[in-house]
Amino acid sequence: MEMNAHYTSFVAVGDSFTEGMSDGLPDGSYRGWADLLAARLAARTPGFRYANLAVRGKLIGQILDDQARPAAAMGADLVTLVGGLNDVLRPKCDVDQVCDRFAAAAQLLARGGGQLVLMRSPGRQGPVLERFRPRMEQLFAHIDAVAERHGAVVVDLYTSRALADPRMWADDRLHLNAEGHRRVAEAVWQALGLDAAADWDAPLPAAQPPGWRARRSADLRFAREHLVPWIGRRLSGRSSGDGRPAKRPELLPYEG
């Protein structure tokens, strides 16, 4: 596929992964792979514009209803769509319905005329990945078919051994850390046919596994700070993104 290497505008659509959690900045906000990619593209193109409509916690139906149409109307020449994982990680999920809504969102964005980029999202090694792997792989197979239909680029992060390494993930075990986001930005950059700056899938150096006491301490901290609040939101029907606006709702000139 021949791709335009001189993008002048970029709009990102999705959930917490695209919002940038948990690549934290000193002011408490998040950066993430989409911001990193925008910065690199802006360095090549004066007047480069960027919007990021992603909001943490959003399901694919919400991304379809609230983000896809406004994003398509912006007419950016590069558009990314990542979503559906929040759906398939829930105990009850109609994966076929998730796939249908993803396809509808991709169709809207493809009509905007820009290069559409989709992703097979990364998964952290561990029991959560193994439990939900069949659902994830069903969704990813559908994403591949949607991409072929619309001439979209697919960035395959799911088969990455480096991004499966727990050291690439934040303490909440749901979001990539700063190094993980840096590697995703590089993966998208290369998928667009741009010159590689590094091997984004290079494995981390071997390290001594933490001892039993350190693992138990980390598990207790995870349960207290992340798992219990997550369960509370599920039981009450709330989402971490309720009432939260998009981080960059308008397609404006990028300023780092």
CSV table of C-alpha atoms in Angstrom, one decimal:
chain,number,residue,atom,x,y,z
A,1,MET,CA,0.0,0.0,0.0
A,2,GLU,CA,1.3,3.4,-0.9
A,3,MET,CA,1.0,5.9,1.9
A,4,ASN,CA,1.4,9.6,2.1
A,5,ALA,CA,4.4,10.3,4.4
A,6,HIS,CA,3.6,14.0,4.7
A,7,TYR,CA,0.6,14.1,7.0
A,8,THR,CA,-0.7,17.6,7.9
A,9,SER,CA,-3.3,16.6,10.4
A,10,PHE,CA,-4.1,13.8,12.8
A,11,VAL,CA,-7.2,12.9,14.9
A,12,ALA,CA,-7.1,10.1,17.4
A,13,VAL,CA,-10.3,8.2,18.5
A,14,GLY,CA,-10.7,5.7,21.4
A,15,ASP,CA,-10.5,5.1,25.1
A,16,SER,CA,-7.8,5.3,27.8
A,17,PHE,CA,-5.2,3.6,25.6
A,18,THR,CA,-5.4,6.5,23.2
A,19,GLU,CA,-5.9,9.2,25.9
A,20,GLY,CA,-2.5,8.2,27.2
A,21,MET,CA,-3.0,6.4,30.5
A,22,SER,CA,-0.7,5.8,32.3
A,23,ASP,CA,2.1,7.8,30.7
A,24,GLY,CA,1.9,10.5,33.4
A,25,LEU,CA,3.3,14.0,33.3
A,26,PRO,CA,4.4,16.1,36.3
A,27,ASP,CA,1.1,18.1,36.2
A,28,GLY,CA,-1.0,15.0,36.6
A,29,SER,CA,-2.1,14.8,33.0
A,30,TYR,CA,-1.3,12.0,30.6
A,31,ARG,CA,0.7,12.1,27.4
A,32,GLY,CA,0.7,8.7,25.6
A,33,TRP,CA,1.5,7.3,22.2
A,34,ALA,CA,-0.9,9.5,20.2
A,35,ASP,CA,0.7,12.7,21.7
A,36,LEU,CA,4.1,11.3,21.0
A,37,LEU,CA,3.2,10.5,17.4
A,38,ALA,CA,1.7,13.9,16.9
A,39,ALA,CA,4.8,15.6,18.2
A,40,ARG,CA,7.0,13.7,15.7
A,41,LEU,CA,4.7,14.4,12.8
A,42,ALA,CA,4.5,18.1,13.8
A,43,ALA,CA,8.3,18.3,13.7
A,44,ARG,CA,8.2,17.4,10.0
A,45,THR,CA,5.3,19.6,8.9
A,46,PRO,CA,4.8,23.3,9.8
A,47,GLY,CA,1.2,24.0,10.8
A,48,PHE,CA,0.5,20.4,11.7
A,49,ARG,CA,-2.9,20.0,13.4
A,50,TYR,CA,-3.9,17.4,16.0
A,51,ALA,CA,-7.1,16.4,17.9
A,52,ASN,CA,-7.5,13.6,20.4
A,53,LEU,CA,-11.1,12.7,21.2
A,54,ALA,CA,-10.3,9.7,23.3
A,55,VAL,CA,-11.8,9.4,26.8
A,56,ARG,CA,-10.9,6.7,29.4
A,57,GLY,CA,-13.4,4.0,30.1
A,58,LYS,CA,-15.4,4.4,26.9
A,59,LEU,CA,-17.1,1.4,25.3
A,60,ILE,CA,-17.1,0.9,21.5
A,61,GLY,CA,-20.8,2.0,21.3
A,62,GLN,CA,-19.9,5.3,23.0
A,63,ILE,CA,-16.9,5.8,20.7
A,64,LEU,CA,-19.2,5.2,17.7
A,65,ASP,CA,-21.9,7.6,19.0
A,66,ASP,CA,-19.7,10.4,20.5
A,67,GLN,CA,-16.4,10.4,18.7
A,68,ALA,CA,-16.5,8.8,15.2
A,69,ARG,CA,-18.8,11.3,13.5
A,70,PRO,CA,-17.1,14.4,14.8
A,71,ALA,CA,-13.7,13.0,14.0
A,72,ALA,CA,-14.7,12.1,10.4
A,73,ALA,CA,-16.1,15.7,10.0
A,74,MET,CA,-12.6,17.1,10.9
A,75,GLY,CA,-11.2,15.8,7.6
A,76,ALA,CA,-7.8,14.9,9.0
A,77,ASP,CA,-5.5,13.1,6.6
A,78,LEU,CA,-4.5,10.6,9.4
A,79,VAL,CA,-7.1,9.0,11.8
A,80,THR,CA,-6.5,6.3,14.4
A,81,LEU,CA,-9.3,4.1,15.9
A,82,VAL,CA,-8.6,1.9,18.9
A,83,GLY,CA,-11.6,0.5,20.9
A,84,GLY,CA,-13.5,-2.5,22.0
A,85,LEU,CA,-11.2,-3.8,24.7
A,86,ASN,CA,-13.2,-2.2,27.5
A,87,ASP,CA,-16.1,-4.2,26.2
A,88,VAL,CA,-14.5,-7.6,25.8
A,89,LEU,CA,-12.9,-7.4,29.3
A,90,ARG,CA,-16.3,-7.1,30.9
A,91,PRO,CA,-17.8,-10.4,32.4
A,92,LYS,CA,-20.8,-10.2,30.1
A,93,CYS,CA,-20.1,-9.2,26.5
A,94,ASP,CA,-21.7,-9.8,23.1
A,95,VAL,CA,-18.6,-9.9,21.0
A,96,ASP,CA,-20.5,-9.9,17.7
A,97,GLN,CA,-22.2,-6.7,18.7
A,98,VAL,CA,-18.9,-5.2,19.7
A,99,CYS,CA,-17.5,-6.1,16.2
A,100,ASP,CA,-20.5,-4.6,14.5
A,101,ARG,CA,-20.1,-1.3,16.3
A,102,PHE,CA,-16.4,-1.2,15.6
A,103,ALA,CA,-17.1,-1.8,11.9
A,104,ALA,CA,-19.6,1.1,12.0
A,105,ALA,CA,-17.1,3.4,13.6
A,106,ALA,CA,-14.4,2.5,11.1
A,107,GLN,CA,-16.8,3.1,8.2
A,108,LEU,CA,-17.7,6.6,9.4
A,109,LEU,CA,-14.0,7.4,9.9
A,110,ALA,CA,-13.0,6.0,6.5
A,111,ARG,CA,-15.6,8.3,4.8
A,112,GLY,CA,-13.6,11.2,6.2
A,113,GLY,CA,-11.0,10.5,3.5
A,114,GLY,CA,-7.8,10.2,5.6
A,115,GLN,CA,-5.5,7.3,6.2
A,116,LEU,CA,-7.2,5.1,8.7
A,117,VAL,CA,-5.1,3.2,11.2
A,118,LEU,CA,-6.4,0.4,13.4
A,119,MET,CA,-4.7,-1.7,16.0
A,120,ARG,CA,-4.6,-5.2,17.5
A,121,SER,CA,-4.1,-4.0,21.1
A,122,PRO,CA,-1.3,-5.3,23.3
A,123,GLY,CA,-1.9,-7.7,26.2
A,124,ARG,CA,0.0,-8.0,29.5
A,125,GLN,CA,1.2,-11.5,30.3
A,126,GLY,CA,-0.9,-13.1,33.0
A,127,PRO,CA,-4.2,-14.7,33.9
A,128,VAL,CA,-6.4,-11.8,32.7
A,129,LEU,CA,-5.0,-12.1,29.2
A,130,GLU,CA,-5.5,-15.9,29.1
A,131,ARG,CA,-9.1,-15.6,30.4
A,132,PHE,CA,-10.1,-13.1,27.7
A,133,ARG,CA,-7.9,-14.2,24.9
A,134,PRO,CA,-10.6,-15.9,22.8
A,135,ARG,CA,-12.7,-12.7,22.9
A,136,MET,CA,-9.8,-10.5,22.0
A,137,GLU,CA,-8.7,-12.7,19.1
A,138,GLN,CA,-12.3,-12.7,17.7
A,139,LEU,CA,-12.3,-8.9,17.8
A,140,PHE,CA,-8.8,-8.7,16.3
A,141,ALA,CA,-9.8,-11.0,13.4
A,142,HIS,CA,-12.7,-8.7,12.7
A,143,ILE,CA,-10.4,-5.7,12.8
A,144,ASP,CA,-8.2,-7.3,10.2
A,145,ALA,CA,-11.3,-7.8,7.9
A,146,VAL,CA,-12.5,-4.2,8.5
A,147,ALA,CA,-9.0,-2.9,7.6
A,148,GLU,CA,-9.0,-4.8,4.4
A,149,ARG,CA,-12.4,-3.4,3.5
A,150,HIS,CA,-11.3,0.2,4.0
A,151,GLY,CA,-7.6,0.1,3.0
A,152,ALA,CA,-6.6,0.8,6.6
A,153,VAL,CA,-3.3,0.1,8.2
A,154,VAL,CA,-3.2,-2.4,11.1
A,155,VAL,CA,-0.6,-2.1,13.7
A,156,ASP,CA,-0.2,-5.5,15.3
A,157,LEU,CA,0.7,-4.9,19.0
A,158,TYR,CA,-1.0,-8.1,20.2
A,159,THR,CA,1.8,-10.4,19.0
A,160,SER,CA,4.5,-8.2,20.5
A,161,ARG,CA,6.6,-10.1,23.0
A,162,ALA,CA,8.1,-6.9,24.3
A,163,LEU,CA,4.7,-5.2,25.0
A,164,ALA,CA,3.5,-8.4,26.8
A,165,ASP,CA,6.3,-7.9,29.4
A,166,PRO,CA,4.8,-6.8,32.7
A,167,ARG,CA,7.6,-4.2,33.0
A,168,MET,CA,5.9,-2.3,30.1
A,169,TRP,CA,2.7,-1.8,32.2
A,170,ALA,CA,1.7,0.6,34.9
A,171,ASP,CA,0.9,-0.5,38.5
A,172,ASP,CA,-2.8,-0.8,37.5
A,173,ARG,CA,-1.9,-3.6,35.1
A,174,LEU,CA,-4.4,-2.3,32.6
A,175,HIS,CA,-2.4,0.5,30.9
A,176,LEU,CA,1.0,0.9,29.4
A,177,ASN,CA,3.7,2.9,31.2
A,178,ALA,CA,5.8,5.6,29.5
A,179,GLU,CA,8.1,3.1,27.8
A,180,GLY,CA,5.2,1.1,26.5
A,181,HIS,CA,3.6,4.2,25.0
A,182,ARG,CA,6.9,5.3,23.4
A,183,ARG,CA,7.1,1.9,21.7
A,184,VAL,CA,3.5,2.1,20.4
A,185,ALA,CA,4.2,5.5,18.9
A,186,GLU,CA,7.3,4.1,17.2
A,187,ALA,CA,5.2,1.1,15.9
A,188,VAL,CA,2.6,3.4,14.4
A,189,TRP,CA,5.3,5.6,12.9
A,190,GLN,CA,6.9,2.6,11.2
A,191,ALA,CA,3.5,1.2,10.0
A,192,LEU,CA,3.0,4.5,8.2
A,193,GLY,CA,6.1,3.9,6.2
A,194,LEU,CA,8.3,6.4,8.1
A,195,ASP,CA,11.9,5.9,8.9
A,196,ALA,CA,12.5,3.8,12.0
A,197,ALA,CA,14.2,5.4,15.0
A,198,ALA,CA,14.5,2.2,17.0
A,199,ASP,CA,13.3,-1.4,17.1
A,200,TRP,CA,10.0,-0.9,19.0
A,201,ASP,CA,9.7,-4.6,19.7
A,202,ALA,CA,13.1,-5.2,21.1
A,203,PRO,CA,12.9,-7.2,24.3
A,204,LEU,CA,13.8,-5.7,27.6
A,205,PRO,CA,17.0,-6.9,29.2
A,206,ALA,CA,16.7,-10.0,31.3
A,207,ALA,CA,16.1,-9.3,35.0
A,208,GLN,CA,15.8,-11.3,38.2
A,209,PRO,CA,12.2,-12.0,39.0
A,210,PRO,CA,10.9,-10.3,42.1
A,211,GLY,CA,10.8,-12.4,45.2
A,212,TRP,CA,7.7,-13.7,46.9
A,213,ARG,CA,7.4,-10.9,49.4
A,214,ALA,CA,7.8,-8.2,46.7
A,215,ARG,CA,5.1,-9.9,44.6
A,216,ARG,CA,2.6,-10.2,47.4
A,217,SER,CA,3.2,-6.5,48.4
A,218,ALA,CA,2.6,-5.5,44.7
A,219,ASP,CA,-0.6,-7.6,44.6
A,220,LEU,CA,-2.0,-6.0,47.8
A,221,ARG,CA,-1.2,-2.5,46.5
A,222,PHE,CA,-2.8,-3.3,43.2
A,223,ALA,CA,-5.9,-4.7,44.9
A,224,ARG,CA,-6.2,-1.7,47.2
A,225,GLU,CA,-5.5,1.1,44.7
A,226,HIS,CA,-6.9,-0.3,41.5
A,227,LEU,CA,-8.9,-3.4,41.7
A,228,VAL,CA,-11.3,-2.5,44.5
A,229,PRO,CA,-12.2,1.0,42.9
A,230,TRP,CA,-12.7,-0.7,39.6
A,231,ILE,CA,-15.1,-3.3,41.1
A,232,GLY,CA,-16.9,-0.4,42.8
A,233,ARG,CA,-17.4,1.4,39.5
A,234,ARG,CA,-18.7,-1.7,37.9
A,235,LEU,CA,-21.2,-2.4,40.7
A,236,SER,CA,-22.5,1.1,40.6
A,237,GLY,CA,-22.6,1.4,36.8
A,238,ARG,CA,-20.1,4.2,36.8
A,239,SER,CA,-17.1,4.7,34.5
A,240,SER,CA,-13.8,6.5,35.0
A,241,GLY,CA,-14.7,8.6,32.0
A,242,ASP,CA,-18.1,9.8,33.1
A,243,GLY,CA,-18.3,13.6,32.6
A,244,ARG,CA,-14.8,13.8,31.3
A,245,PRO,CA,-14.2,15.8,28.2
A,246,ALA,CA,-11.8,14.8,25.4
A,247,LYS,CA,-8.2,15.9,26.0
A,248,ARG,CA,-8.0,17.7,22.6
A,249,PRO,CA,-11.5,18.1,21.2
A,250,GLU,CA,-10.6,20.4,18.3
A,251,LEU,CA,-8.3,20.0,15.3
A,252,LEU,CA,-5.8,22.8,16.1
A,253,PRO,CA,-2.2,23.4,15.4
A,254,TYR,CA,0.0,21.2,17.6
A,255,GLU,CA,2.0,22.8,20.4
A,256,GLY,CA,4.2,20.6,22.4
